[in-house]
mmCIF file of C-alpha atoms in Angstrom:
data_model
loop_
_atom_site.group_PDB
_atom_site.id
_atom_site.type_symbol
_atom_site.label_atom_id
_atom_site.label_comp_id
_atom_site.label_asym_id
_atom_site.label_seq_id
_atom_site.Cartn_x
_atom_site.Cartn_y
_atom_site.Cartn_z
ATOM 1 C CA UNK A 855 37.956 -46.001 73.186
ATOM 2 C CA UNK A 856 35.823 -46.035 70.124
ATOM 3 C CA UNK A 857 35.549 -49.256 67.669
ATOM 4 C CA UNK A 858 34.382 -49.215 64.262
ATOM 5 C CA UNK A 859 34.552 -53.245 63.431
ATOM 6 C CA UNK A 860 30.193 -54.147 63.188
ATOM 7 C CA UNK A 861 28.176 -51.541 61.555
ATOM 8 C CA UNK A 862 27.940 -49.052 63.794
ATOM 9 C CA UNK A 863 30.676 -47.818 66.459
ATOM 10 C CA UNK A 864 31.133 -48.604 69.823
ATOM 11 C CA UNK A 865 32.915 -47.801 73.075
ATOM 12 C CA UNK A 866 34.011 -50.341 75.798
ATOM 13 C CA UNK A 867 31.432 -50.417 79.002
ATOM 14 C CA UNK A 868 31.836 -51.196 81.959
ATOM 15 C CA UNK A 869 30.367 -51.470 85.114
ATOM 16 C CA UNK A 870 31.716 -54.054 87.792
ATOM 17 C CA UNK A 871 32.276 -57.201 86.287
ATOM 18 C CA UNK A 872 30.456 -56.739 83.067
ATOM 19 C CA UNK A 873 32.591 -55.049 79.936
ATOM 20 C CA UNK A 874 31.222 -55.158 76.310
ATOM 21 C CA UNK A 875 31.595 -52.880 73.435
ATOM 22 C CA UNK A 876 28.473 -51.206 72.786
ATOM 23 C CA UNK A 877 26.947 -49.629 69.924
ATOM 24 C CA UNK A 878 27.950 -45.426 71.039
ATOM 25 C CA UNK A 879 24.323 -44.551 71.024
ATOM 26 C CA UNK A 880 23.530 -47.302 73.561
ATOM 27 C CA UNK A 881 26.194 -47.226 75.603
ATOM 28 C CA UNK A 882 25.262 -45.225 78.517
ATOM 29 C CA UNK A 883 21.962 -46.723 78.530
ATOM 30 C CA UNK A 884 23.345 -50.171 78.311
ATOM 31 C CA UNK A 885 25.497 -48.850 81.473
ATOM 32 C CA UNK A 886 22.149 -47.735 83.484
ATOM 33 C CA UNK A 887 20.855 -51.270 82.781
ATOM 34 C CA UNK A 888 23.607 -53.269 84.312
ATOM 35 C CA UNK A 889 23.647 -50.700 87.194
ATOM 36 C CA UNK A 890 19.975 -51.349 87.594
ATOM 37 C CA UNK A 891 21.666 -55.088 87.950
ATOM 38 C CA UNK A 892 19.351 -56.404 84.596
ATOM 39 C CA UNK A 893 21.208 -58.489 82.476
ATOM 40 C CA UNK A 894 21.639 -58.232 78.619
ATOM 41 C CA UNK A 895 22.844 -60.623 75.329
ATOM 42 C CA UNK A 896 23.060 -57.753 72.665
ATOM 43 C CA UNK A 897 22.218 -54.337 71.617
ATOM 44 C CA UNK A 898 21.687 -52.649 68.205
ATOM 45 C CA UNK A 899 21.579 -48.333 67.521
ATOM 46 C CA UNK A 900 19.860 -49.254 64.788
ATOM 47 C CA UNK A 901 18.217 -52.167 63.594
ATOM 48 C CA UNK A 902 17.068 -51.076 59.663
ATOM 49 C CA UNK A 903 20.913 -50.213 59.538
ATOM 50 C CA UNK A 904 22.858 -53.268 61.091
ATOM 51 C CA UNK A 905 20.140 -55.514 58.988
ATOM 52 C CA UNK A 906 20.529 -52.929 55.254
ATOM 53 C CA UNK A 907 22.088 -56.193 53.259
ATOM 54 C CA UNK A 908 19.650 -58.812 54.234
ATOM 55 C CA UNK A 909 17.376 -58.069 51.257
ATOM 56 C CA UNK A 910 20.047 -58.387 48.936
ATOM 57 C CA UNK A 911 20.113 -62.401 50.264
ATOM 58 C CA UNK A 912 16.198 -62.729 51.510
ATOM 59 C CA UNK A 913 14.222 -60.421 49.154
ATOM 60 C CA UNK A 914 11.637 -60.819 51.460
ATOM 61 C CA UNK A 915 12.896 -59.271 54.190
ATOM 62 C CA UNK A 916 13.168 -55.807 52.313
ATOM 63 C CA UNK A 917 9.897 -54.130 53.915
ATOM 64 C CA UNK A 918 10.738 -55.634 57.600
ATOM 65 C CA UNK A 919 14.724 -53.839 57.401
ATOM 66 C CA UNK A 920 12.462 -50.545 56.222
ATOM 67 C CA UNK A 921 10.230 -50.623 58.453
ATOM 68 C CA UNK A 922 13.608 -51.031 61.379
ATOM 69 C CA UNK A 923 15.396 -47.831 59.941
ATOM 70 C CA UNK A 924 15.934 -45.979 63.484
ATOM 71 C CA UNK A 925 14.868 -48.617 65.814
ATOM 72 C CA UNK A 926 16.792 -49.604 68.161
ATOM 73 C CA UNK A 927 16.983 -53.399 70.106
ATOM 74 C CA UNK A 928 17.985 -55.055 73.273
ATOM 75 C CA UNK A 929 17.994 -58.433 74.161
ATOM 76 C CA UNK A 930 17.738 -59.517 77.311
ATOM 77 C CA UNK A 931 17.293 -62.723 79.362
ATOM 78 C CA UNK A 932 13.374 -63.404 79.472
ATOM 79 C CA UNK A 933 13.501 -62.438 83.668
ATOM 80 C CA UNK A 934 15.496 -59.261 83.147
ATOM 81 C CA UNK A 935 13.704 -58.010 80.452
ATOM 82 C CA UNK A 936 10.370 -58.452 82.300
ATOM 83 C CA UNK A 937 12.070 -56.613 85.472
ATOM 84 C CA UNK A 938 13.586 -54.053 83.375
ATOM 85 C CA UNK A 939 10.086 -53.433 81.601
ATOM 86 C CA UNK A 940 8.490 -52.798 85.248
ATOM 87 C CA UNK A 941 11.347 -50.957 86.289
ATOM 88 C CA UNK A 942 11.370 -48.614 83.419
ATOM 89 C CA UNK A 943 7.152 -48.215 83.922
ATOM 90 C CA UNK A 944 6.994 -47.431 87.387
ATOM 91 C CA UNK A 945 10.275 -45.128 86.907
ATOM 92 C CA UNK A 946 7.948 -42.279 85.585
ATOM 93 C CA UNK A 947 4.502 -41.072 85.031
ATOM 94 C CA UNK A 948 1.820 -43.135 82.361
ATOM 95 C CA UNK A 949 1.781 -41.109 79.289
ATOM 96 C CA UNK A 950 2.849 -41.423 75.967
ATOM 97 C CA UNK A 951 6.057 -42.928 76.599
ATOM 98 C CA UNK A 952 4.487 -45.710 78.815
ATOM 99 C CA UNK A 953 1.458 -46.370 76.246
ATOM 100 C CA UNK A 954 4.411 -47.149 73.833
ATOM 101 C CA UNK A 955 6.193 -49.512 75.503
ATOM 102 C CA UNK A 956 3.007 -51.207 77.374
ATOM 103 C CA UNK A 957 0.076 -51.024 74.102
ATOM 104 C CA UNK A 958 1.124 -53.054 70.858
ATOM 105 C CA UNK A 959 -1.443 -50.298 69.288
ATOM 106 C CA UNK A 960 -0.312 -47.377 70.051
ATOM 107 C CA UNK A 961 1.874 -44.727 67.676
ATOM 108 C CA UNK A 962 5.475 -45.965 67.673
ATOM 109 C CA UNK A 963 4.523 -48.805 69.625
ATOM 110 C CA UNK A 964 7.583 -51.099 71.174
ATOM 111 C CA UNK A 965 7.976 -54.219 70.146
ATOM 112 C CA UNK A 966 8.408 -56.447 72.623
ATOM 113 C CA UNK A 967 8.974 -60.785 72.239
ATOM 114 C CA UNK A 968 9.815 -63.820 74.056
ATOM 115 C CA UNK A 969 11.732 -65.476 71.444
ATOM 116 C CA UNK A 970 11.793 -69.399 72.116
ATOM 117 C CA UNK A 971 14.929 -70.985 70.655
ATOM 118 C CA UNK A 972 15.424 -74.385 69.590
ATOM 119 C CA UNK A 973 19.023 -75.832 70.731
ATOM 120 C CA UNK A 974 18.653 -78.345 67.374
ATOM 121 C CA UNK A 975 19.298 -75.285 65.199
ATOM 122 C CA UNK A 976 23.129 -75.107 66.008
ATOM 123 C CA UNK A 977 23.450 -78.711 66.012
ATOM 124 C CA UNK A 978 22.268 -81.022 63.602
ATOM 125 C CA UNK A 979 22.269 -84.032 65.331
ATOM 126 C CA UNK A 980 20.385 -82.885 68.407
ATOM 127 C CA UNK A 981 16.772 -83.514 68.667
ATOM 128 C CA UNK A 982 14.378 -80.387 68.879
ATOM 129 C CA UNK A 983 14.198 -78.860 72.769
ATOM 130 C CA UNK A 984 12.803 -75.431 72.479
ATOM 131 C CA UNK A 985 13.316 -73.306 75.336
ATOM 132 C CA UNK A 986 12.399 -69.465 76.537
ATOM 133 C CA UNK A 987 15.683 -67.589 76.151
ATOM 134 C CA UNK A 988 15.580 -64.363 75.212
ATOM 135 C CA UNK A 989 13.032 -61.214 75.403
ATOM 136 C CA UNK A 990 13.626 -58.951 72.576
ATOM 137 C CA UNK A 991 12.559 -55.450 73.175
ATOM 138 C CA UNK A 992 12.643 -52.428 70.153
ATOM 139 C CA UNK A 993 11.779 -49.045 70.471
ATOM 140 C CA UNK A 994 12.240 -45.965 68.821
ATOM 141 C CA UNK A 995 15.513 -44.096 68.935
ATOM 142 C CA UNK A 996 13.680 -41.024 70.003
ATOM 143 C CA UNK A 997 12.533 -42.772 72.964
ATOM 144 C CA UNK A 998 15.902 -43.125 74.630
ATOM 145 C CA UNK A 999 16.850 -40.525 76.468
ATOM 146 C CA UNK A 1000 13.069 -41.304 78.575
ATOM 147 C CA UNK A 1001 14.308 -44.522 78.631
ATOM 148 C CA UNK A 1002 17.819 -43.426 80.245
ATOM 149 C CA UNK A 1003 16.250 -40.894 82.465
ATOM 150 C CA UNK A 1004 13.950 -43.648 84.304
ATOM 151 C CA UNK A 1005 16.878 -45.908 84.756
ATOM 152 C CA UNK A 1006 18.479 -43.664 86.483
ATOM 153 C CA UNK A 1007 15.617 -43.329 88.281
ATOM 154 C CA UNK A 1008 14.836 -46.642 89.520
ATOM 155 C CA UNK A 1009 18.825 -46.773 90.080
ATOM 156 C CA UNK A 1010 18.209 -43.975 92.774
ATOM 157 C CA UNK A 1011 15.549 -45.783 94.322
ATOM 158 C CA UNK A 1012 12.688 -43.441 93.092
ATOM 159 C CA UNK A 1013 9.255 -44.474 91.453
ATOM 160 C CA UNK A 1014 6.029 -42.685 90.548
ATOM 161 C CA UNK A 1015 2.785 -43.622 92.023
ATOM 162 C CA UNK A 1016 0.654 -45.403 90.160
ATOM 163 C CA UNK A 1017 -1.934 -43.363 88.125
ATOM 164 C CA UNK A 1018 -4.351 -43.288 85.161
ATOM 165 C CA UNK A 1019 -3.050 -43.710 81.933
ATOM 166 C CA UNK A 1020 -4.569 -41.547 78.560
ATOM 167 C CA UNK A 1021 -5.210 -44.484 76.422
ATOM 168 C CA UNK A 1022 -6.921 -42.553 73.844
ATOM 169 C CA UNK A 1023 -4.395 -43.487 71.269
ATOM 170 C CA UNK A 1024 -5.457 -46.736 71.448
ATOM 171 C CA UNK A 1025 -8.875 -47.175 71.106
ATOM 172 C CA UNK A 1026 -9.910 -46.905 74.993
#
């Protein structure tokens, strides 16, 4: 079943318990994850895209959406996206993939957050309590099907040893 209601269209997943509709690029990625038992708040095919009208509102915001245009995002619970991070890392060898999502410098780095919210910002009346709640991870589109392959991976049960990385596209 395919949806076209948000920007970009989606197809019910499931596995076990868990059913969403997911953006169509991210769906059987979003599938691996929750196999992998990691949990998730929302997903985006592509950020620059979903986020197109925000300068027309917040001019500022016009270099940040083009800077977005095929990157995708998931947002995870700040213990699942840590887990998923290692699982995805020792899923396959260190090499230009890894350097991505593990060096802020690198080429096409991922960006990855711990967002803190602040409960007061959906209710007025409630003093400020900020808490960790989500980590926010973007990549680049091109880096999905890695990103698939070593959760199937870790899914299986397998892992690459640990090795030397090339860091010599960041400095090191």
């Amino acid at each position: 079943m395919t949806s076209y209601e948000g920007t970009h269209p989606t197809v019910v997943v499931q596995v076990g318990d868990l059913k969403a509709h997911i953006d169509e690029q991210l769906a059987s990625t979003i599938g691996a994850i929750w196999e992998c038992g990691f949990d998730t708040f929302t997903c985006c095919q592509d950020i620059g895209e979903s986020n197109a009208d925000w300068p027309e509102k917040l001019p500022h915001m016009t270099e940040w959406v083009d800077s977005r245009r095929g990157w995708m995002l998931i947002d995870f619970p700040v213990d699942s996206g840590l887990a998923f991070l290692s699982a995805v890392a020792n899923a396959g060898p260190r090499d230009a993939f890894y350097a991505r999502m593990t060096h802020w410098a690198a080429p096409d780095a991922w960006d990855v957050n711990v967002k803190p919210i602040d409960w007061a910002m959906y209710e007025d009346t409630t003093p400020s309590q900020f808490r960790l709640h989500l980590l926010q991870v973007s990549f680049p589109a091109y880096d999905l099907p890695e990103l698939t392959h070593r959760l199937r991976e870790h899914a299986a049960g397998r892992s690459v040893p640990p090795a030397r990385a090339d860091w010599s596209t960041v400095g090191r």
